[in-house]
Structure formats: C-alpha cells, structure tokens
Tab-separated table of C-alpha atoms in Angstrom:
chain	number	residue	atom	x	y	z
A	253	LEU	CA	15.287	83.542	55.770
A	254	LEU	CA	13.656	83.163	59.117
A	255	SER	CA	12.102	86.731	59.002
A	256	GLU	CA	10.783	85.840	55.453
A	257	PHE	CA	9.075	82.812	56.857
A	258	HIS	CA	7.469	84.916	59.666
A	259	PHE	CA	6.308	87.488	57.097
A	260	ARG	CA	4.666	84.765	55.112
A	261	CYS	CA	2.786	83.623	58.173
A	262	GLN	CA	0.895	86.908	58.512
A	263	THR	CA	-2.641	86.100	57.414
A	264	TYR	CA	-5.427	87.871	55.508
A	265	GLU	CA	-6.790	88.886	58.886
A	266	GLY	CA	-3.576	90.704	59.901
A	267	GLY	CA	-2.569	88.276	62.607
A	268	PHE	CA	0.156	85.493	62.361
A	269	GLY	CA	-0.446	81.761	62.095
A	270	GLY	CA	2.005	79.005	62.848
A	271	GLU	CA	2.782	78.438	59.143
A	272	PRO	CA	1.824	80.156	55.882
A	273	PHE	CA	-1.962	80.036	55.222
A	274	ALA	CA	-2.767	78.913	58.740
A	275	GLU	CA	-5.387	80.688	60.901
A	276	ALA	CA	-4.146	83.825	62.899
A	277	HIS	CA	-3.611	82.828	66.501
A	278	GLY	CA	-2.559	84.884	69.584
A	279	GLY	CA	0.355	82.615	70.657
A	280	TYR	CA	1.773	82.530	67.107
A	281	ALA	CA	1.240	86.221	66.656
A	282	TYR	CA	3.246	87.029	69.774
A	283	CYS	CA	6.089	84.562	68.692
A	284	GLY	CA	6.104	86.003	65.166
A	285	VAL	CA	6.237	89.643	66.307
A	286	ALA	CA	8.751	88.959	69.063
A	287	SER	CA	10.983	87.093	66.599
A	288	LEU	CA	10.741	89.861	64.102
A	289	VAL	CA	11.527	92.371	66.782
A	290	ILE	CA	14.695	90.361	67.876
A	291	LEU	CA	15.707	89.966	64.259
A	292	ASP	CA	15.213	93.692	63.717
A	293	ARG	CA	12.804	92.909	60.860
A	294	TYR	CA	9.415	93.973	62.110
A	295	ARG	CA	9.183	96.496	59.303
A	296	LEU	CA	8.488	93.564	57.016
A	297	ALA	CA	5.122	93.030	58.714
A	298	ASP	CA	1.948	94.863	57.762
A	299	SER	CA	1.754	96.718	60.993
A	300	GLU	CA	-1.627	98.389	60.346
A	301	SER	CA	-3.250	95.140	59.411
A	302	PHE	CA	-1.679	93.421	62.536
A	303	LEU	CA	-2.923	96.168	64.912
A	304	HIS	CA	-6.415	95.995	63.328
A	305	TRP	CA	-6.516	92.271	64.078
A	306	LEU	CA	-4.959	92.643	67.541
A	307	VAL	CA	-7.264	95.321	68.893
A	308	LYS	CA	-10.307	93.210	67.935
A	309	ARG	CA	-9.149	90.391	70.152
A	310	GLN	CA	-9.956	92.154	73.381
A	311	MET	CA	-13.526	91.469	74.262
A	312	ARG	CA	-15.344	94.506	75.610
A	313	PHE	CA	-17.755	92.623	77.824
A	314	GLU	CA	-15.211	90.415	79.563
A	315	GLY	CA	-12.206	92.574	79.245
A	316	GLY	CA	-9.849	89.816	78.369
A	317	PHE	CA	-8.343	88.692	75.065
A	318	GLN	CA	-9.347	85.836	72.817
A	319	GLY	CA	-6.724	83.981	70.996
A	320	ARG	CA	-8.468	83.639	67.597
A	321	THR	CA	-11.506	85.156	65.984
A	322	ASN	CA	-14.782	83.939	67.281
A	323	LYS	CA	-13.324	82.126	70.295
A	324	LEU	CA	-13.843	82.569	73.968
A	325	VAL	CA	-11.629	84.772	76.219
A	326	ASP	CA	-8.738	82.789	77.781
A	327	GLY	CA	-6.639	84.251	80.661
A	328	CYS	CA	-3.284	83.145	78.969
A	329	TYR	CA	-4.006	85.675	76.098
A	330	SER	CA	-3.639	88.409	78.621
A	331	PHE	CA	0.131	88.082	77.915
A	332	TRP	CA	0.096	86.514	74.340
A	333	GLN	CA	-1.997	89.364	72.915
A	334	ALA	CA	-1.367	92.299	75.333
A	335	ALA	CA	2.507	91.910	75.049
A	336	ASN	CA	2.359	92.700	71.342
A	337	PHE	CA	1.273	96.265	72.137
A	338	PRO	CA	4.687	97.306	73.740
A	339	LEU	CA	6.549	95.326	71.148
A	340	VAL	CA	4.846	97.266	68.313
A	341	ASP	CA	5.082	100.438	70.405
A	342	GLY	CA	8.886	100.107	70.457
A	343	GLU	CA	9.182	99.536	66.815
A	344	MET	CA	6.875	102.330	65.809
A	345	ALA	CA	8.861	104.695	68.165
A	346	ARG	CA	11.970	103.665	66.314
A	347	GLU	CA	10.330	104.557	63.027
A	348	GLY	CA	9.066	107.907	64.407
A	349	ARG	CA	5.496	106.827	64.249
A	350	LEU	CA	2.765	107.268	66.912
A	351	PRO	CA	2.610	104.586	69.750
A	352	THR	CA	-0.203	102.203	70.145
A	353	ASP	CA	-0.811	103.480	73.739
A	354	GLY	CA	-4.483	103.393	74.358
A	355	LEU	CA	-5.370	100.780	71.710
A	356	PHE	CA	-6.312	98.279	74.377
A	357	ASP	CA	-8.138	98.797	77.656
A	358	ALA	CA	-5.464	97.883	80.221
A	359	ARG	CA	-7.698	98.648	83.160
A	360	LEU	CA	-10.446	96.441	81.677
A	361	LEU	CA	-7.849	93.647	81.293
A	362	GLU	CA	-6.649	94.059	84.914
A	363	GLU	CA	-10.293	93.796	86.092
A	364	TYR	CA	-10.837	90.566	84.080
A	365	ILE	CA	-7.652	89.011	85.429
A	366	LEU	CA	-8.284	89.967	89.029
A	367	THR	CA	-12.030	89.148	88.843
A	368	CYS	CA	-12.193	86.108	86.725
A	369	CYS	CA	-8.729	84.405	86.502
A	370	GLN	CA	-7.686	84.150	90.195
A	371	ASP	CA	-8.417	80.859	91.819
A	372	GLU	CA	-9.691	81.155	95.391
A	373	THR	CA	-6.874	78.864	96.594
A	374	GLY	CA	-4.068	80.516	94.714
A	375	GLY	CA	-2.795	80.341	91.118
A	376	MET	CA	-4.552	81.529	87.968
A	377	ARG	CA	-6.838	79.865	85.430
A	378	ASP	CA	-8.165	80.194	81.958
A	379	LYS	CA	-11.652	81.464	83.003
A	380	PRO	CA	-14.191	80.911	85.751
A	381	GLY	CA	-15.133	77.325	86.183
A	382	LYS	CA	-11.658	76.009	85.040
A	383	SER	CA	-9.008	74.722	87.251
A	384	ARG	CA	-5.795	76.625	88.029
A	385	ASP	CA	-2.578	75.431	86.529
A	386	LEU	CA	1.015	76.612	86.174
A	387	TYR	CA	0.785	77.573	82.524
A	388	HIS	CA	-2.133	79.937	83.116
A	389	THR	CA	-0.544	81.298	86.314
A	390	CYS	CA	2.565	82.260	84.402
A	391	TYR	CA	0.851	83.865	81.454
A	392	VAL	CA	-2.054	85.530	83.330
A	393	LEU	CA	0.426	87.085	85.785
A	394	SER	CA	2.684	88.233	82.896
A	395	GLY	CA	-0.449	89.790	81.194
A	396	LEU	CA	-1.312	91.512	84.447
A	397	ALA	CA	2.260	93.014	84.442
A	398	ILE	CA	1.795	94.265	80.909
A	399	ALA	CA	-1.649	95.832	81.669
A	400	GLN	CA	-0.231	97.414	84.795
A	401	MET	CA	2.790	98.864	82.906
A	402	TYR	CA	0.323	100.338	80.356
A	403	SER	CA	-2.052	101.635	83.120
A	404	ALA	CA	0.892	103.258	84.941
A	405	SER	CA	2.138	104.925	81.727
A	406	ARG	CA	-1.254	106.623	81.025
A	407	GLU	CA	-2.252	107.495	84.663
A	408	PRO	CA	-0.029	107.094	87.678
A	409	ASP	CA	-2.923	105.918	89.803
A	410	GLY	CA	-4.227	103.530	87.091
A	411	ILE	CA	-2.871	100.313	88.639
A	412	LEU	CA	-5.546	98.381	90.541
A	413	GLY	CA	-4.264	98.044	94.031
A	414	GLY	CA	-1.586	100.762	93.741
A	415	SER	CA	1.864	101.031	92.171
A	416	GLN	CA	3.432	98.585	94.574
A	417	ASN	CA	1.713	95.840	92.484
A	418	ASP	CA	3.499	96.969	89.249
A	419	GLY	CA	5.884	94.211	88.224
A	420	SER	CA	7.783	95.429	85.175
A	421	ILE	CA	8.691	92.789	82.579
A	422	ASN	CA	10.412	92.824	79.269
A	423	PRO	CA	7.755	91.808	76.792
A	424	VAL	CA	10.138	90.312	74.321
A	425	PHE	CA	11.380	87.669	76.720
A	426	ASN	CA	8.578	87.581	79.318
A	427	LEU	CA	11.281	88.173	82.005
A	428	THR	CA	11.130	90.584	84.971
A	429	THR	CA	13.418	93.523	84.576
A	430	LEU	CA	15.640	92.041	87.378
A	431	SER	CA	15.809	88.647	85.721
A	432	GLU	CA	16.636	90.263	82.433
A	433	GLN	CA	19.506	92.249	83.950
A	434	PHE	CA	20.879	89.185	85.641
A	435	ALA	CA	20.717	87.113	82.470
A	436	VAL	CA	22.437	89.914	80.431
A	437	SER	CA	25.235	90.077	83.095
A	438	PHE	CA	25.522	86.336	83.455
A	439	PHE	CA	25.770	85.483	79.715
A	440	GLY	CA	27.646	88.663	78.910
A	441	GLU	CA	30.475	87.562	81.139
A	442	ARG	CA	30.679	84.182	79.391
A	443	SER	CA	30.708	85.513	75.900
A	444	GLY	CA	33.572	87.922	76.379
C-alpha cells in the first residue's frame, strides 16, 4: 500500500511530489525513492523519467542542484538530489542495468559546495548571502560526501583536497558508514 502511494506521487515531469498530483520536489523525490528502495519496490517507479527529471536539476553554471524546476540552486539539495544517484545505481545494478555514474557532475557540485556554501565563520548555508544554519550544514556536508564518493569512484584523485576528505555515507539513511555499522549492531542485539 505504501509503495503504491509513492508510485502515485511520481509526476508527469518524472520527479516525486509530496502527494499525488503535487509538483515534483527534491526532498520528496529523495524520500520517495529511498522509501521505495527500503521497501524493495523501486521497480514500480518510472526510472527513466525520474533520471531525466533528476539530471536536469543540476545547474551547469552554479554546479549545485535546484529542488524544483525553475527555482534557484540551494545547498541542501546537494544531498536531497545527489543522493538519488547512488540509490538508483544500486537498484539498476540489481536489475543488471547500466549504472547512472557520470549523470551528474560531482566535481562541479564539490566546487559549488566549497566555494558558495561555506560560511567564513564555520557551518554551511543555502547560498552566498544567506546565513549558516544547522539544517544546511547537515545536508550540504552530506551532499559533499555523496559528491566525493562519486568523484572517487570515477577517478582516484577526483576528490577536491584529497582522499582524506572522503567521508563515506549510506545514502538511504544519510549516516556515515561507521554510524550505520554501530546502529545495525546496536539494534540487531536487541531484536534477537
């Protein structure tokens, strides 16, 4: 039932809205795709249409992602949009289809994040001229980790600043690999 609801939220553009017939939005797209992956129902989605919508959200001039069609780039979509690529990659690999590697410019996203989203006093922000906040710090840094994972997978020296800056995360849960392992161990002990 839940996966059928998610399927009905996919829009004519290919993205996902918060409810059927709503506008496609980056945050809802991520939540919809991650939910379908968790439920093992991603195959219900129109993957080609979704990828077509998704690749058009990265703006070539800025390098960052917009959340909706005809909107400005926002640092938080560095995660909400870019995290969809490894999610879809995993599903396509399970189906024996070609991965999406290379469908977004990870290096350009890294440059946008490091040039435009860092606040001089620490933390991350939506875009230049905006104030830093915890929300954007979380999702911009998570987006940076996704971009670096993709850069490293395509070229070993592709990470800006070097491989010591690569922080691997699980894109389904937005957890570092270490935190994910701890959670699995912690909750696994309690369920058995």
